[in-house]
Short mmCIF file of C-alpha atoms and ligand atoms in Angstrom, two decimals:
data_model
loop_
_atom_site.label_atom_id
_atom_site.label_comp_id
_atom_site.label_asym_id
_atom_site.label_seq_id
_atom_site.Cartn_x
_atom_site.Cartn_y
_atom_site.Cartn_z
CA TYR A 253 -10.48 -4.25 -43.50
CA ARG A 254 -8.79 -1.88 -45.93
CA HIS A 255 -11.94 -1.50 -48.06
CA PRO A 256 -12.81 2.22 -48.39
CA SER A 257 -16.27 1.66 -46.92
CA VAL A 258 -14.78 0.00 -43.77
CA SER A 259 -12.22 2.83 -43.43
CA ALA A 260 -14.94 5.45 -43.88
CA ASN A 261 -17.18 3.79 -41.29
CA LEU A 262 -14.33 3.48 -38.80
CA LYS A 263 -13.50 7.14 -39.31
CA ARG A 264 -17.14 8.13 -38.84
CA LEU A 265 -17.22 6.16 -35.57
CA SER A 266 -14.00 7.66 -34.22
CA ASP A 267 -15.08 11.16 -35.28
CA SER A 268 -18.16 10.74 -33.16
CA GLY A 269 -16.03 9.81 -30.11
CA VAL A 270 -16.05 6.00 -30.29
CA HIS A 271 -12.75 4.42 -29.24
CA ILE A 272 -11.57 1.77 -31.69
CA VAL A 273 -9.57 -1.24 -30.52
CA PRO A 274 -7.17 -1.74 -33.44
CA ALA A 275 -7.61 -4.95 -35.41
CA GLU A 276 -4.70 -7.39 -35.43
CA THR A 277 -2.85 -9.06 -38.26
CA GLY A 278 -2.92 -12.83 -38.84
CA GLU A 279 -5.03 -15.63 -40.19
CA LEU A 280 -8.56 -14.46 -41.08
CA ALA A 281 -11.92 -16.27 -41.16
CA SER A 282 -11.77 -16.26 -44.96
CA GLY A 283 -8.61 -18.38 -44.84
CA LEU A 284 -6.48 -15.49 -46.05
CA SER A 285 -3.92 -13.80 -43.90
CA GLY A 286 -3.63 -10.07 -43.23
CA GLU A 287 -4.89 -7.13 -41.23
CA GLY A 288 -8.43 -7.33 -39.85
CA ARG A 289 -8.28 -10.12 -37.32
CA MET A 290 -10.23 -9.52 -34.11
CA ALA A 291 -7.90 -8.39 -31.36
CA GLU A 292 -7.14 -11.10 -28.79
CA PRO A 293 -9.47 -10.80 -25.75
CA GLU A 294 -6.53 -10.01 -23.44
CA ASN A 295 -5.48 -7.18 -25.76
CA ILE A 296 -9.03 -5.81 -25.77
CA LEU A 297 -9.03 -5.93 -21.96
CA LYS A 298 -5.62 -4.20 -21.83
CA PHE A 299 -6.90 -1.48 -24.18
CA ILE A 300 -9.91 -0.85 -21.92
CA LYS A 301 -7.80 -0.88 -18.74
CA ASP A 302 -5.26 1.51 -20.26
CA TYR A 303 -8.07 3.78 -21.39
CA ILE A 304 -9.61 3.86 -17.89
CA LEU A 305 -6.22 4.29 -16.18
CA ASP A 306 -5.35 7.14 -18.50
CA LYS A 307 -8.26 9.08 -16.99
CA ALA A 308 -7.55 7.94 -13.40
CA PRO A 309 -7.08 10.67 -10.78
CA LEU A 310 -3.68 9.38 -9.59
CA LYS A 311 -2.17 8.73 -13.04
CA GLY A 312 1.54 9.59 -12.98
CA LYS A 313 1.59 9.87 -9.16
CA LYS A 314 3.85 7.73 -7.01
CA ALA A 315 2.49 6.03 -3.92
CA LEU A 316 4.80 4.39 -1.38
CA VAL A 317 3.19 1.94 1.05
CA ASN A 318 4.64 -0.30 3.72
CA ALA A 319 2.78 -3.29 5.10
CA GLY A 320 3.03 -6.49 7.10
CA PRO A 321 5.07 -7.39 10.15
CA THR A 322 8.82 -7.29 10.58
CA TYR A 323 10.88 -10.22 11.81
CA GLU A 324 13.80 -9.42 14.09
CA PRO A 325 16.28 -12.32 14.25
CA ILE A 326 17.35 -13.77 17.60
CA ASP A 327 19.58 -16.40 16.01
CA GLN A 328 19.71 -18.18 12.68
CA VAL A 329 16.36 -19.93 13.18
CA ARG A 330 14.34 -17.73 15.59
CA PHE A 331 12.90 -14.27 15.42
CA ILE A 332 10.64 -11.81 17.22
CA GLY A 333 7.60 -11.03 15.06
CA ASN A 334 3.98 -9.96 15.40
CA ARG A 335 0.55 -11.02 14.16
CA SER A 336 0.20 -8.55 11.30
CA SER A 337 -0.98 -10.20 8.07
CA GLY A 338 -0.31 -7.25 5.76
CA LYS A 339 -3.90 -7.42 4.39
CA MET A 340 -4.74 -3.78 5.12
CA GLY A 341 -1.57 -2.46 3.45
CA VAL A 342 -1.97 -4.72 0.40
CA ALA A 343 -5.58 -3.53 0.02
CA ILE A 344 -4.30 0.08 0.17
CA ALA A 345 -1.64 -0.61 -2.48
CA GLU A 346 -4.33 -2.14 -4.73
CA ALA A 347 -6.70 0.78 -4.17
CA PHE A 348 -3.94 3.22 -5.20
CA ALA A 349 -3.19 1.17 -8.33
CA GLN A 350 -6.89 1.15 -9.26
CA GLN A 351 -6.75 4.94 -9.26
CA GLY A 352 -3.77 4.87 -11.63
CA ALA A 353 -0.88 5.49 -9.18
CA GLU A 354 2.48 3.79 -9.59
CA VAL A 355 2.80 1.93 -6.33
CA THR A 356 5.83 0.65 -4.45
CA LEU A 357 4.86 -1.76 -1.70
CA VAL A 358 7.57 -2.43 0.88
CA LEU A 359 6.25 -5.66 2.33
CA GLY A 360 7.39 -7.48 5.47
CA PRO A 361 7.15 -11.31 5.64
CA SER A 362 3.69 -12.19 4.31
CA HIS A 363 1.98 -15.01 2.43
CA LEU A 364 -0.13 -12.59 0.43
CA LYS A 365 0.28 -12.56 -3.33
CA VAL A 366 0.18 -9.14 -4.96
CA LYS A 367 -0.27 -9.00 -8.71
CA HIS A 368 -0.94 -5.71 -10.43
CA ARG A 369 1.22 -4.23 -13.14
CA LEU A 370 1.26 -0.87 -11.30
CA ILE A 371 2.47 -2.40 -8.00
CA GLN A 372 6.15 -3.14 -7.45
CA VAL A 373 6.72 -5.27 -4.35
CA ILE A 374 9.94 -4.85 -2.37
CA PRO A 375 10.15 -7.74 0.10
CA VAL A 376 11.91 -7.00 3.39
CA GLU A 377 12.33 -8.80 6.67
CA THR A 378 13.60 -6.53 9.45
CA ALA A 379 12.65 -3.04 10.67
CA GLN A 380 16.08 -1.83 9.56
CA GLU A 381 15.55 -3.16 6.01
CA MET A 382 12.11 -1.56 5.88
CA HIS A 383 13.61 1.72 7.10
CA THR A 384 16.30 1.63 4.37
CA GLU A 385 13.82 0.89 1.55
CA MET A 386 11.28 3.52 2.68
CA LEU A 387 13.84 6.29 3.17
CA HIS A 388 15.49 5.48 -0.16
CA ARG A 389 12.19 5.98 -2.05
CA TYR A 390 10.68 8.80 0.00
CA ALA A 391 11.90 11.85 -1.94
CA GLN A 392 10.24 10.66 -5.20
CA ALA A 393 6.92 9.75 -3.58
CA ASP A 394 3.76 11.88 -3.75
CA ILE A 395 1.76 9.87 -1.21
CA VAL A 396 3.15 7.67 1.57
CA VAL A 397 1.18 5.27 3.75
CA CYS A 398 2.87 3.51 6.67
CA SER A 399 0.59 0.64 7.59
CA ALA A 400 3.33 -1.81 8.60
CA ALA A 401 3.47 -3.21 12.12
CA VAL A 402 7.13 -2.40 12.56
CA ALA A 403 8.84 -4.00 15.57
CA ASP A 404 9.53 -1.34 18.19
CA TYR A 405 12.42 -3.35 19.66
CA ALA A 406 14.90 -5.77 18.10
CA PRO A 407 17.62 -8.01 19.58
CA GLU A 408 20.90 -6.12 19.86
CA LYS A 409 22.53 -8.80 17.73
CA ALA A 410 21.48 -12.04 16.08
CA GLU A 411 23.51 -15.00 17.37
CA LYS A 412 25.31 -16.99 14.72
CA GLY A 413 23.88 -20.50 14.34
CA LYS A 414 21.19 -21.80 16.72
CA ILE A 415 21.24 -20.94 20.44
CA LYS A 416 21.41 -24.23 22.38
CA LYS A 417 19.21 -24.68 25.45
CA GLY A 418 22.11 -25.36 27.82
CA ASN A 419 21.36 -22.51 30.24
CA PRO A 420 18.32 -22.39 32.54
CA GLU A 421 17.87 -18.73 31.60
CA LEU A 422 18.21 -16.77 28.39
CA ASN A 423 18.37 -13.01 28.48
CA LEU A 424 17.88 -11.06 25.30
CA LYS A 425 18.91 -7.45 25.11
CA LEU A 426 16.48 -5.52 22.91
CA LEU A 427 17.19 -2.12 21.45
CA LYS A 428 14.64 0.36 20.14
CA THR A 429 14.30 0.35 16.35
CA LYS A 430 14.11 3.55 14.30
CA ASP A 431 10.63 5.01 13.98
CA ILE A 432 10.23 5.08 10.17
CA LEU A 433 7.03 7.17 10.14
CA GLN A 434 8.45 9.74 12.52
CA GLU A 435 11.57 10.13 10.40
CA LEU A 436 9.47 10.51 7.23
CA GLY A 437 7.41 13.16 9.05
CA GLN A 438 10.56 15.10 9.90
CA LYS A 439 11.79 14.94 6.30
CA LYS A 440 8.37 15.74 4.79
CA GLN A 441 8.25 18.14 1.85
CA SER A 442 5.20 17.93 -0.39
CA GLN A 443 4.31 14.30 0.36
CA PHE A 444 0.89 13.43 1.77
CA LEU A 445 1.84 11.28 4.76
CA VAL A 446 -0.48 8.74 6.35
CA GLY A 447 0.22 6.70 9.47
CA PHE A 448 -1.66 4.10 11.46
CA ALA A 449 -2.28 4.01 15.19
CA LEU A 450 -3.03 0.68 16.75
CA GLU A 451 -4.33 1.24 20.26
CA THR A 452 -5.89 -0.78 23.06
CA ASP A 453 -6.96 2.31 25.10
CA ASN A 454 -7.66 6.01 24.54
CA LEU A 455 -7.89 5.54 20.77
CA LEU A 456 -8.63 9.12 19.67
CA LYS A 457 -6.35 10.84 22.19
CA ASN A 458 -3.38 8.64 21.23
CA ALA A 459 -4.12 8.87 17.51
CA ARG A 460 -4.24 12.70 17.64
CA GLU A 461 -0.99 12.72 19.57
CA LYS A 462 0.61 10.50 16.87
CA LEU A 463 -0.73 12.75 14.09
CA GLU A 464 1.10 15.72 15.69
CA ARG A 465 4.26 13.98 16.86
CA LYS A 466 4.86 12.18 13.56
CA ASN A 467 3.84 15.19 11.41
CA CYS A 468 1.23 13.21 9.45
CA ASP A 469 -1.64 14.48 7.30
CA LEU A 470 -3.90 11.64 8.36
CA ILE A 471 -3.89 8.82 10.91
CA VAL A 472 -5.92 5.65 10.52
CA ALA A 473 -6.88 4.87 14.09
CA ASN A 474 -7.56 1.27 14.87
CA GLU A 475 -8.66 -0.12 18.22
CA THR A 476 -7.74 -3.67 18.99
CA ASN A 477 -8.85 -5.75 21.96
CA ALA A 478 -9.61 -9.34 22.80
CA GLU A 479 -12.96 -9.41 20.94
CA ASN A 480 -11.81 -7.54 17.89
CA GLN A 481 -8.60 -9.03 16.53
CA ALA A 482 -7.66 -6.62 13.74
CA PHE A 483 -4.72 -8.55 12.40
CA HIS A 484 -5.93 -11.56 10.42
CA ALA A 485 -9.56 -10.51 9.95
CA GLU A 486 -11.11 -9.47 6.63
CA ASN A 487 -12.91 -6.58 8.32
CA ASN A 488 -11.80 -3.79 10.57
CA GLN A 489 -13.18 -0.84 12.51
CA VAL A 490 -11.26 2.38 11.98
CA ILE A 491 -11.52 6.14 12.39
CA PHE A 492 -9.69 8.57 10.10
CA VAL A 493 -8.08 11.26 12.25
CA LEU A 494 -7.29 14.55 10.51
CA PRO A 495 -5.83 17.89 11.66
CA ASN A 496 -8.03 20.42 13.52
CA ASN A 497 -9.76 17.69 15.51
CA ASN A 498 -11.57 16.37 12.43
CA THR A 499 -12.50 12.71 12.46
CA ILE A 500 -14.36 10.38 10.13
CA ASP A 501 -15.71 7.24 11.75
CA LEU A 502 -15.95 4.50 9.14
CA GLY A 503 -17.54 1.93 11.43
CA PHE A 504 -17.11 -1.76 10.64
CA LYS A 505 -16.05 -2.37 7.03
CA SER A 506 -14.03 -4.77 4.91
CA LYS A 507 -10.34 -3.90 4.55
CA THR A 508 -10.91 -3.40 0.80
CA GLU A 509 -13.68 -0.84 1.47
CA ILE A 510 -11.53 0.95 4.07
CA ALA A 511 -8.64 1.09 1.60
CA GLU A 512 -10.88 2.51 -1.17
CA GLU A 513 -12.33 5.16 1.15
CA LEU A 514 -8.87 6.08 2.39
CA VAL A 515 -7.58 6.56 -1.17
CA GLN A 516 -10.66 8.65 -2.11
CA LEU A 517 -10.12 10.86 0.96
CA ILE A 518 -6.42 11.30 0.10
CA ILE A 519 -7.34 12.33 -3.47
CA GLN A 520 -9.83 14.86 -2.07
CA LYS A 521 -7.42 16.27 0.55
CA ARG A 522 -4.54 16.57 -1.96
CA THR A 523 -6.79 18.53 -4.34
CA GLN A 524 -7.81 20.89 -1.50
CA LYS A 525 -4.14 21.39 -0.53
CA LYS A 526 -3.20 22.65 -4.02
N1 LIG B 648 5.96 2.93 12.96
C1 LIG B 648 7.12 3.07 12.24
N2 LIG B 648 8.31 2.61 12.76
C2 LIG B 648 8.35 2.04 13.98
C3 LIG B 648 7.16 1.90 14.73
C4 LIG B 648 5.96 2.35 14.19
O1 LIG B 648 7.09 3.60 11.12
N3 LIG B 648 9.51 1.62 14.45
C5 LIG B 648 4.70 3.44 12.39
C6 LIG B 648 3.66 2.39 12.05
O2 LIG B 648 3.84 1.91 10.73
C7 LIG B 648 2.35 3.17 12.21
C8 LIG B 648 2.68 4.21 13.27
O3 LIG B 648 4.10 4.28 13.33
O4 LIG B 648 2.02 3.85 11.03
C9 LIG B 648 2.14 3.97 14.64
O5 LIG B 648 2.47 2.69 15.07
P1 LIG B 648 1.96 2.17 16.49
O6 LIG B 648 2.48 0.77 16.71
O7 LIG B 648 0.50 2.41 16.66
O8 LIG B 648 2.64 3.16 17.50
P2 LIG B 648 4.12 3.43 17.97
O9 LIG B 648 4.61 4.65 17.29
O10 LIG B 648 4.95 2.20 17.81
O11 LIG B 648 3.92 3.82 19.50
P3 LIG B 648 3.31 2.96 20.71
O12 LIG B 648 3.69 1.53 20.46
O13 LIG B 648 3.95 3.55 21.90
O14 LIG B 648 1.82 3.19 20.67
#
């Protein structure tokens, strides 16, 4: 490996723009030990990934995403939750990571496994915990996507232990939770802020109203009804709603495709903003 002809050939290759995965040191085919061993396949893969990520459009940018449902405790064993699976938000976190962003995913209770070295998962349970984690990280973020199905109401207090069924009636007092997206909209500086709108009626009208009220740069509008259950499905039908009455209808696509198109649109809009 140190022979002058090998060095000269390596130099000629790198001078002409070829990227060289460095050889490793260890036992060689000849039985000797030293420099010149083929790099381990996982190291070759890491080299290629690092090379691609180094050129990625969101390299060095911070994306903050929330996803999944929230669970609001009634007592020690029961909670109020919703049917969100978190799939859409996880796909968005992965699409950001593929474009080189450092991603923080604040994830409500979910069975999904997220494994990417650029994604840090912060598990939370309640709307209040999700609020704390999102607000805490907001100032450092460049792009923020709120895809979580945050509970709008939570029990005033969780009973200690398990509520026994002694009484014929049980009344729960629910209080409104904080609207995380709205608060982020009020505190917005240079962040690109994306919200979701899940509607059963008047999809575009309500989504436009949410875009304004929550001071977002983009709303992913999602209609749900009896035939089209958005929550656990692999596919979804969404419309991107932008300022000045602009809309992009994506039609029916997989959540992965929607996430990739969303991230591409964000990259494009952020470049235009500069
Ligand atoms: N959202 C939030 N905090 C809440 C409720 C909602 O951050 N407490 C965010 C969601 O993550 C989503 C957006 O607000 O990005 C819209 O959520 P949606 O459920 O469609 O609407 P709501 O604002 O809750 O209003 P409504 O239920 O009246 O349609």
